[in-house]
């Protein structure tokens, strides 16, 4: 029976990946940071089926102890400071976790067992404001945020360990992928949850304590830019490409994307439309406080390599993704209002 260790197992991608691996008969373990109030909601239904280690990407020794105890054949590094906006406020912390964290995992593997296969979660943000149309594995990378720069460092170091130490180390360059498990501070979930509240007539969210700031809808939903375009997919589709990458005979780098871009404005319009709410503009306000020092205008990826070599392509389309997220948030709003 194969064993896999996942960093970031409590997050969106980590929890979906853990479910997938369990379905495939793996023994699964996860690394979680020790905090006073653990957030295990995404994996609460599989806690009995997985093993958890207290460890941290800032502490290489704790990673090595987990590797030596669990002895996995595969390691998926999904942990990061993953919020682009926060990376501007905390660039040093972002560098320590998102850039150097994966290198500590790679070093731990190099010191423990070089036969372990390693997956690094790279990001489409690394491409920056690129004018090369659909972006592939060979497109120029010109990152425009501390988060993107940190991701690019980890991406290059993964390639370096692969080439220098003959390690099986692969990068998955995943474009935006969302789900009901996405944090509310992320724009897609901010939209679907807000619309669910508006449709349900709720003016103050009882989930405010789970977000970085209270979600209050007495006024309008505030955004920095509605014209940025992203290539959005469903996270549950995208974890499959991670697993497929580590089943190959040779390591490599792969883009995972749908190949179509939609603006924040389109996401808003479709979400309000599915909720049956007209005149969506009256609920929206542009607030300069939400603007980033540098923002990306367009990102869309070419998944030809993944389709050809991994036999992978995402199944859920743009409208289907919104339907999944909005349906879930309607259920969540109803649950919180009943309590």
PDB file of C-alpha atoms in Angstrom, residues 1-235:
ATOM      1  CA  UNK A   1       0.000   0.000   0.000  1.00  0.00           C
ATOM      2  CA  UNK A   2       1.382   3.390  -1.013  1.00  0.00           C
ATOM      3  CA  UNK A   3       1.877   6.152   1.524  1.00  0.00           C
ATOM      4  CA  UNK A   4       1.553   9.877   0.850  1.00  0.00           C
ATOM      5  CA  UNK A   5       2.371  12.839   3.082  1.00  0.00           C
ATOM      6  CA  UNK A   6       0.556  16.132   2.418  1.00  0.00           C
ATOM      7  CA  UNK A   7       1.566  19.528   3.743  1.00  0.00           C
ATOM      8  CA  UNK A   8      -1.378  21.903   3.877  1.00  0.00           C
ATOM      9  CA  UNK A   9      -3.788  19.007   4.299  1.00  0.00           C
ATOM     10  CA  UNK A  10      -6.373  21.170   6.086  1.00  0.00           C
ATOM     11  CA  UNK A  11      -6.675  23.558   3.129  1.00  0.00           C
ATOM     12  CA  UNK A  12      -8.827  23.402   0.025  1.00  0.00           C
ATOM     13  CA  UNK A  13      -6.411  21.429  -2.160  1.00  0.00           C
ATOM     14  CA  UNK A  14      -4.983  19.330   0.648  1.00  0.00           C
ATOM     15  CA  UNK A  15      -8.365  18.062   1.783  1.00  0.00           C
ATOM     16  CA  UNK A  16      -9.528  17.191  -1.737  1.00  0.00           C
ATOM     17  CA  UNK A  17      -6.217  15.460  -2.452  1.00  0.00           C
ATOM     18  CA  UNK A  18      -6.445  13.464   0.781  1.00  0.00           C
ATOM     19  CA  UNK A  19      -9.911  12.244  -0.245  1.00  0.00           C
ATOM     20  CA  UNK A  20      -8.653  11.254  -3.691  1.00  0.00           C
ATOM     21  CA  UNK A  21      -5.667   9.324  -2.320  1.00  0.00           C
ATOM     22  CA  UNK A  22      -7.795   7.504   0.244  1.00  0.00           C
ATOM     23  CA  UNK A  23     -10.136   6.456  -2.574  1.00  0.00           C
ATOM     24  CA  UNK A  24      -7.103   5.060  -4.394  1.00  0.00           C
ATOM     25  CA  UNK A  25      -6.118   2.955  -1.392  1.00  0.00           C
ATOM     26  CA  UNK A  26      -3.281   5.094  -0.032  1.00  0.00           C
ATOM     27  CA  UNK A  27      -2.285   5.519   3.577  1.00  0.00           C
ATOM     28  CA  UNK A  28      -2.407   9.285   4.024  1.00  0.00           C
ATOM     29  CA  UNK A  29      -0.703  11.554   6.529  1.00  0.00           C
ATOM     30  CA  UNK A  30      -0.741  15.299   6.818  1.00  0.00           C
ATOM     31  CA  UNK A  31       1.396  17.994   8.355  1.00  0.00           C
ATOM     32  CA  UNK A  32      -0.405  20.643  10.375  1.00  0.00           C
ATOM     33  CA  UNK A  33       0.937  23.672  12.210  1.00  0.00           C
ATOM     34  CA  UNK A  34       0.394  23.723  15.943  1.00  0.00           C
ATOM     35  CA  UNK A  35      -2.096  26.500  16.728  1.00  0.00           C
ATOM     36  CA  UNK A  36      -4.278  27.181  19.754  1.00  0.00           C
ATOM     37  CA  UNK A  37      -7.481  26.535  17.802  1.00  0.00           C
ATOM     38  CA  UNK A  38      -6.911  24.019  14.982  1.00  0.00           C
ATOM     39  CA  UNK A  39      -9.081  24.434  11.891  1.00  0.00           C
ATOM     40  CA  UNK A  40      -9.872  20.890  10.801  1.00  0.00           C
ATOM     41  CA  UNK A  41     -13.250  21.535   9.200  1.00  0.00           C
ATOM     42  CA  UNK A  42     -12.164  20.457   5.696  1.00  0.00           C
ATOM     43  CA  UNK A  43     -10.884  17.097   6.924  1.00  0.00           C
ATOM     44  CA  UNK A  44     -13.241  16.440   9.833  1.00  0.00           C
ATOM     45  CA  UNK A  45     -14.980  13.664   7.896  1.00  0.00           C
ATOM     46  CA  UNK A  46     -11.722  11.759   7.242  1.00  0.00           C
ATOM     47  CA  UNK A  47      -9.852  12.301  10.528  1.00  0.00           C
ATOM     48  CA  UNK A  48     -10.257   8.642  11.441  1.00  0.00           C
ATOM     49  CA  UNK A  49      -8.628   7.604   8.150  1.00  0.00           C
ATOM     50  CA  UNK A  50      -5.491   9.784   8.193  1.00  0.00           C
ATOM     51  CA  UNK A  51      -2.515  10.448  10.424  1.00  0.00           C
ATOM     52  CA  UNK A  52      -1.531  13.977  11.417  1.00  0.00           C
ATOM     53  CA  UNK A  53       1.885  15.305  12.397  1.00  0.00           C
ATOM     54  CA  UNK A  54       2.586  18.557  14.205  1.00  0.00           C
ATOM     55  CA  UNK A  55       5.229  20.136  11.983  1.00  0.00           C
ATOM     56  CA  UNK A  56       5.936  23.400  10.206  1.00  0.00           C
ATOM     57  CA  UNK A  57       7.539  24.524   6.943  1.00  0.00           C
ATOM     58  CA  UNK A  58       9.655  26.884   9.048  1.00  0.00           C
ATOM     59  CA  UNK A  59      11.157  23.917  10.934  1.00  0.00           C
ATOM     60  CA  UNK A  60      13.049  21.434   8.758  1.00  0.00           C
ATOM     61  CA  UNK A  61      13.688  19.102  11.687  1.00  0.00           C
ATOM     62  CA  UNK A  62       9.978  18.583  12.280  1.00  0.00           C
ATOM     63  CA  UNK A  63       9.514  17.728   8.602  1.00  0.00           C
ATOM     64  CA  UNK A  64      12.354  15.191   8.723  1.00  0.00           C
ATOM     65  CA  UNK A  65      10.857  13.547  11.812  1.00  0.00           C
ATOM     66  CA  UNK A  66       7.518  13.161  10.038  1.00  0.00           C
ATOM     67  CA  UNK A  67       9.217  11.663   6.974  1.00  0.00           C
ATOM     68  CA  UNK A  68      11.273   9.229   9.029  1.00  0.00           C
ATOM     69  CA  UNK A  69       8.270   8.095  11.045  1.00  0.00           C
ATOM     70  CA  UNK A  70       5.692   7.775   8.250  1.00  0.00           C
ATOM     71  CA  UNK A  71       8.070   6.741   5.440  1.00  0.00           C
ATOM     72  CA  UNK A  72       5.961   7.946   2.477  1.00  0.00           C
ATOM     73  CA  UNK A  73       6.635   7.201  -1.183  1.00  0.00           C
ATOM     74  CA  UNK A  74       5.065  10.537  -2.208  1.00  0.00           C
ATOM     75  CA  UNK A  75       5.116  14.019  -0.678  1.00  0.00           C
ATOM     76  CA  UNK A  76       2.756  16.761  -1.849  1.00  0.00           C
ATOM     77  CA  UNK A  77       3.727  20.256  -0.738  1.00  0.00           C
ATOM     78  CA  UNK A  78       0.530  22.309  -0.758  1.00  0.00           C
ATOM     79  CA  UNK A  79       1.241  24.484   2.276  1.00  0.00           C
ATOM     80  CA  UNK A  80       1.975  28.170   1.724  1.00  0.00           C
ATOM     81  CA  UNK A  81       1.055  31.700   2.673  1.00  0.00           C
ATOM     82  CA  UNK A  82      -1.286  31.672  -0.290  1.00  0.00           C
ATOM     83  CA  UNK A  83      -3.145  34.989  -0.148  1.00  0.00           C
ATOM     84  CA  UNK A  84      -1.640  37.457  -2.633  1.00  0.00           C
ATOM     85  CA  UNK A  85      -2.959  40.531  -0.805  1.00  0.00           C
ATOM     86  CA  UNK A  86      -1.365  39.398   2.467  1.00  0.00           C
ATOM     87  CA  UNK A  87       1.989  38.932   0.740  1.00  0.00           C
ATOM     88  CA  UNK A  88       2.215  42.715   0.279  1.00  0.00           C
ATOM     89  CA  UNK A  89       1.647  43.229   4.002  1.00  0.00           C
ATOM     90  CA  UNK A  90       3.900  40.343   5.089  1.00  0.00           C
ATOM     91  CA  UNK A  91       6.535  39.854   2.384  1.00  0.00           C
ATOM     92  CA  UNK A  92       9.180  38.393   4.696  1.00  0.00           C
ATOM     93  CA  UNK A  93       6.835  35.819   6.209  1.00  0.00           C
ATOM     94  CA  UNK A  94       5.614  34.956   2.712  1.00  0.00           C
ATOM     95  CA  UNK A  95       9.211  34.386   1.627  1.00  0.00           C
ATOM     96  CA  UNK A  96       9.976  32.188   4.638  1.00  0.00           C
ATOM     97  CA  UNK A  97       6.919  29.971   4.140  1.00  0.00           C
ATOM     98  CA  UNK A  98       6.122  30.064   0.419  1.00  0.00           C
ATOM     99  CA  UNK A  99       9.673  30.292  -0.963  1.00  0.00           C
ATOM    100  CA  UNK A 100      11.940  28.615   1.604  1.00  0.00           C
ATOM    101  CA  UNK A 101       9.340  26.208   3.021  1.00  0.00           C
ATOM    102  CA  UNK A 102       9.381  23.923  -0.046  1.00  0.00           C
ATOM    103  CA  UNK A 103      13.189  23.952  -0.019  1.00  0.00           C
ATOM    104  CA  UNK A 104      13.145  22.725   3.574  1.00  0.00           C
ATOM    105  CA  UNK A 105      10.878  19.877   2.466  1.00  0.00           C
ATOM    106  CA  UNK A 106      13.216  19.075  -0.432  1.00  0.00           C
ATOM    107  CA  UNK A 107      16.217  19.126   1.923  1.00  0.00           C
ATOM    108  CA  UNK A 108      14.391  16.857   4.345  1.00  0.00           C
ATOM    109  CA  UNK A 109      13.719  14.394   1.507  1.00  0.00           C
ATOM    110  CA  UNK A 110      17.331  14.618   0.330  1.00  0.00           C
ATOM    111  CA  UNK A 111      18.532  13.833   3.844  1.00  0.00           C
ATOM    112  CA  UNK A 112      15.965  11.118   4.546  1.00  0.00           C
ATOM    113  CA  UNK A 113      15.160   9.202   1.354  1.00  0.00           C
ATOM    114  CA  UNK A 114      15.851  10.494  -2.152  1.00  0.00           C
ATOM    115  CA  UNK A 115      13.517   7.918  -3.699  1.00  0.00           C
ATOM    116  CA  UNK A 116      10.506   9.865  -2.380  1.00  0.00           C
ATOM    117  CA  UNK A 117       8.554  11.572  -5.155  1.00  0.00           C
ATOM    118  CA  UNK A 118       7.907  15.286  -4.513  1.00  0.00           C
ATOM    119  CA  UNK A 119       5.146  17.555  -5.813  1.00  0.00           C
ATOM    120  CA  UNK A 120       5.415  21.337  -5.532  1.00  0.00           C
ATOM    121  CA  UNK A 121       2.313  23.505  -5.873  1.00  0.00           C
ATOM    122  CA  UNK A 122       3.453  26.257  -8.211  1.00  0.00           C
ATOM    123  CA  UNK A 123       1.157  29.084  -9.282  1.00  0.00           C
ATOM    124  CA  UNK A 124      -0.004  30.858 -12.421  1.00  0.00           C
ATOM    125  CA  UNK A 125       0.768  34.113 -10.576  1.00  0.00           C
ATOM    126  CA  UNK A 126       4.411  33.459 -11.490  1.00  0.00           C
ATOM    127  CA  UNK A 127       3.672  34.512 -15.088  1.00  0.00           C
ATOM    128  CA  UNK A 128       2.761  38.066 -14.095  1.00  0.00           C
ATOM    129  CA  UNK A 129       1.257  40.406 -16.693  1.00  0.00           C
ATOM    130  CA  UNK A 130       2.232  38.298 -19.654  1.00  0.00           C
ATOM    131  CA  UNK A 131       1.265  39.151 -23.218  1.00  0.00           C
ATOM    132  CA  UNK A 132       1.833  35.655 -24.577  1.00  0.00           C
ATOM    133  CA  UNK A 133      -1.826  34.549 -24.776  1.00  0.00           C
ATOM    134  CA  UNK A 134      -2.405  31.041 -23.414  1.00  0.00           C
ATOM    135  CA  UNK A 135       0.510  30.355 -21.092  1.00  0.00           C
ATOM    136  CA  UNK A 136       2.379  27.048 -21.073  1.00  0.00           C
ATOM    137  CA  UNK A 137       5.343  25.484 -19.293  1.00  0.00           C
ATOM    138  CA  UNK A 138       7.832  27.446 -21.417  1.00  0.00           C
ATOM    139  CA  UNK A 139       6.214  30.894 -21.234  1.00  0.00           C
ATOM    140  CA  UNK A 140       8.246  33.715 -19.621  1.00  0.00           C
ATOM    141  CA  UNK A 141       7.695  34.232 -15.903  1.00  0.00           C
ATOM    142  CA  UNK A 142       7.653  37.824 -14.654  1.00  0.00           C
ATOM    143  CA  UNK A 143       6.070  37.765 -11.180  1.00  0.00           C
ATOM    144  CA  UNK A 144       4.454  40.943  -9.848  1.00  0.00           C
ATOM    145  CA  UNK A 145       3.842  40.268  -6.147  1.00  0.00           C
ATOM    146  CA  UNK A 146       5.812  38.969  -3.154  1.00  0.00           C
ATOM    147  CA  UNK A 147       3.651  35.841  -3.297  1.00  0.00           C
ATOM    148  CA  UNK A 148       4.400  35.225  -6.981  1.00  0.00           C
ATOM    149  CA  UNK A 149       8.125  35.855  -6.498  1.00  0.00           C
ATOM    150  CA  UNK A 150       8.199  33.408  -3.582  1.00  0.00           C
ATOM    151  CA  UNK A 151       6.374  30.792  -5.662  1.00  0.00           C
ATOM    152  CA  UNK A 152       8.827  31.242  -8.522  1.00  0.00           C
ATOM    153  CA  UNK A 153      11.795  30.732  -6.188  1.00  0.00           C
ATOM    154  CA  UNK A 154      10.286  27.463  -4.947  1.00  0.00           C
ATOM    155  CA  UNK A 155       9.490  26.455  -8.538  1.00  0.00           C
ATOM    156  CA  UNK A 156      13.079  26.987  -9.674  1.00  0.00           C
ATOM    157  CA  UNK A 157      14.519  25.265  -6.625  1.00  0.00           C
ATOM    158  CA  UNK A 158      12.328  22.222  -7.295  1.00  0.00           C
ATOM    159  CA  UNK A 159      13.787  22.092 -10.800  1.00  0.00           C
ATOM    160  CA  UNK A 160      17.264  22.521  -9.335  1.00  0.00           C
ATOM    161  CA  UNK A 161      16.896  19.598  -6.923  1.00  0.00           C
ATOM    162  CA  UNK A 162      15.566  17.481  -9.771  1.00  0.00           C
ATOM    163  CA  UNK A 163      18.549  18.272 -11.966  1.00  0.00           C
ATOM    164  CA  UNK A 164      21.278  18.412  -9.302  1.00  0.00           C
ATOM    165  CA  UNK A 165      20.355  15.458  -7.103  1.00  0.00           C
ATOM    166  CA  UNK A 166      18.437  13.259  -9.569  1.00  0.00           C
ATOM    167  CA  UNK A 167      15.342  13.526  -7.378  1.00  0.00           C
ATOM    168  CA  UNK A 168      11.780  12.977  -8.607  1.00  0.00           C
ATOM    169  CA  UNK A 169      10.587  16.543  -8.091  1.00  0.00           C
ATOM    170  CA  UNK A 170       7.735  17.975 -10.164  1.00  0.00           C
ATOM    171  CA  UNK A 171       5.967  21.327 -10.345  1.00  0.00           C
ATOM    172  CA  UNK A 172       2.263  21.697 -10.977  1.00  0.00           C
ATOM    173  CA  UNK A 173       1.597  25.182 -12.373  1.00  0.00           C
ATOM    174  CA  UNK A 174      -2.042  25.415 -11.404  1.00  0.00           C
ATOM    175  CA  UNK A 175      -4.177  28.288 -12.575  1.00  0.00           C
ATOM    176  CA  UNK A 176      -6.946  29.590 -10.317  1.00  0.00           C
ATOM    177  CA  UNK A 177      -9.013  26.759  -8.902  1.00  0.00           C
ATOM    178  CA  UNK A 178     -11.858  27.309  -6.473  1.00  0.00           C
ATOM    179  CA  UNK A 179     -14.435  25.413  -4.422  1.00  0.00           C
ATOM    180  CA  UNK A 180     -16.739  25.692  -1.408  1.00  0.00           C
ATOM    181  CA  UNK A 181     -13.627  24.985   0.679  1.00  0.00           C
ATOM    182  CA  UNK A 182     -11.883  28.144  -0.513  1.00  0.00           C
ATOM    183  CA  UNK A 183     -11.311  30.691   2.275  1.00  0.00           C
ATOM    184  CA  UNK A 184     -13.835  33.515   2.423  1.00  0.00           C
ATOM    185  CA  UNK A 185     -11.065  36.107   2.033  1.00  0.00           C
ATOM    186  CA  UNK A 186     -10.534  34.892  -1.562  1.00  0.00           C
ATOM    187  CA  UNK A 187     -12.537  36.808  -4.133  1.00  0.00           C
ATOM    188  CA  UNK A 188     -14.574  33.959  -5.646  1.00  0.00           C
ATOM    189  CA  UNK A 189     -15.779  32.689  -2.273  1.00  0.00           C
ATOM    190  CA  UNK A 190     -16.305  36.263  -1.095  1.00  0.00           C
ATOM    191  CA  UNK A 191     -18.709  36.656  -4.011  1.00  0.00           C
ATOM    192  CA  UNK A 192     -20.658  33.408  -3.671  1.00  0.00           C
ATOM    193  CA  UNK A 193     -21.042  33.720   0.097  1.00  0.00           C
ATOM    194  CA  UNK A 194     -22.060  37.392  -0.113  1.00  0.00           C
ATOM    195  CA  UNK A 195     -24.653  36.660  -2.797  1.00  0.00           C
ATOM    196  CA  UNK A 196     -26.043  33.782  -0.716  1.00  0.00           C
ATOM    197  CA  UNK A 197     -26.388  36.183   2.225  1.00  0.00           C
ATOM    198  CA  UNK A 198     -28.044  38.876   0.085  1.00  0.00           C
ATOM    199  CA  UNK A 199     -30.513  36.417  -1.456  1.00  0.00           C
ATOM    200  CA  UNK A 200     -31.333  35.082   2.011  1.00  0.00           C
ATOM    201  CA  UNK A 201     -31.913  38.584   3.371  1.00  0.00           C
ATOM    202  CA  UNK A 202     -29.033  38.447   5.824  1.00  0.00           C
ATOM    203  CA  UNK A 203     -27.399  41.773   6.618  1.00  0.00           C
ATOM    204  CA  UNK A 204     -24.729  40.580   9.047  1.00  0.00           C
ATOM    205  CA  UNK A 205     -22.930  37.274   8.584  1.00  0.00           C
ATOM    206  CA  UNK A 206     -22.527  34.998  11.578  1.00  0.00           C
ATOM    207  CA  UNK A 207     -19.382  33.652   9.917  1.00  0.00           C
ATOM    208  CA  UNK A 208     -17.501  36.898  10.481  1.00  0.00           C
ATOM    209  CA  UNK A 209     -15.235  35.336  13.095  1.00  0.00           C
ATOM    210  CA  UNK A 210     -13.945  32.852  10.489  1.00  0.00           C
ATOM    211  CA  UNK A 211     -12.767  35.578   8.113  1.00  0.00           C
ATOM    212  CA  UNK A 212      -9.940  38.059   8.450  1.00  0.00           C
ATOM    213  CA  UNK A 213     -12.528  40.807   8.968  1.00  0.00           C
ATOM    214  CA  UNK A 214     -16.265  40.668   9.720  1.00  0.00           C
ATOM    215  CA  UNK A 215     -18.429  40.026   6.677  1.00  0.00           C
ATOM    216  CA  UNK A 216     -21.122  42.681   7.030  1.00  0.00           C
ATOM    217  CA  UNK A 217     -23.545  43.348   4.185  1.00  0.00           C
ATOM    218  CA  UNK A 218     -25.381  46.372   5.575  1.00  0.00           C
ATOM    219  CA  UNK A 219     -23.745  48.306   2.745  1.00  0.00           C
ATOM    220  CA  UNK A 220     -22.204  47.092  -0.501  1.00  0.00           C
ATOM    221  CA  UNK A 221     -19.712  44.342  -1.349  1.00  0.00           C
ATOM    222  CA  UNK A 222     -16.379  46.055  -1.907  1.00  0.00           C
ATOM    223  CA  UNK A 223     -13.782  45.243  -4.559  1.00  0.00           C
ATOM    224  CA  UNK A 224     -10.571  46.757  -5.855  1.00  0.00           C
ATOM    225  CA  UNK A 225     -10.856  45.790  -9.519  1.00  0.00           C
ATOM    226  CA  UNK A 226     -13.630  44.095 -11.488  1.00  0.00           C
ATOM    227  CA  UNK A 227     -11.763  43.815 -14.784  1.00  0.00           C
ATOM    228  CA  UNK A 228      -8.998  41.354 -13.855  1.00  0.00           C
ATOM    229  CA  UNK A 229      -9.420  38.110 -15.774  1.00  0.00           C
ATOM    230  CA  UNK A 230      -8.524  34.662 -14.487  1.00  0.00           C
ATOM    231  CA  UNK A 231      -8.695  31.066 -15.712  1.00  0.00           C
ATOM    232  CA  UNK A 232     -10.994  29.560 -13.065  1.00  0.00           C
ATOM    233  CA  UNK A 233     -11.517  25.835 -12.507  1.00  0.00           C
ATOM    234  CA  UNK A 234     -12.845  23.495  -9.812  1.00  0.00           C
ATOM    235  CA  UNK A 235     -10.257  22.458  -7.217  1.00  0.00           C
TER     236      UNK A 235
END
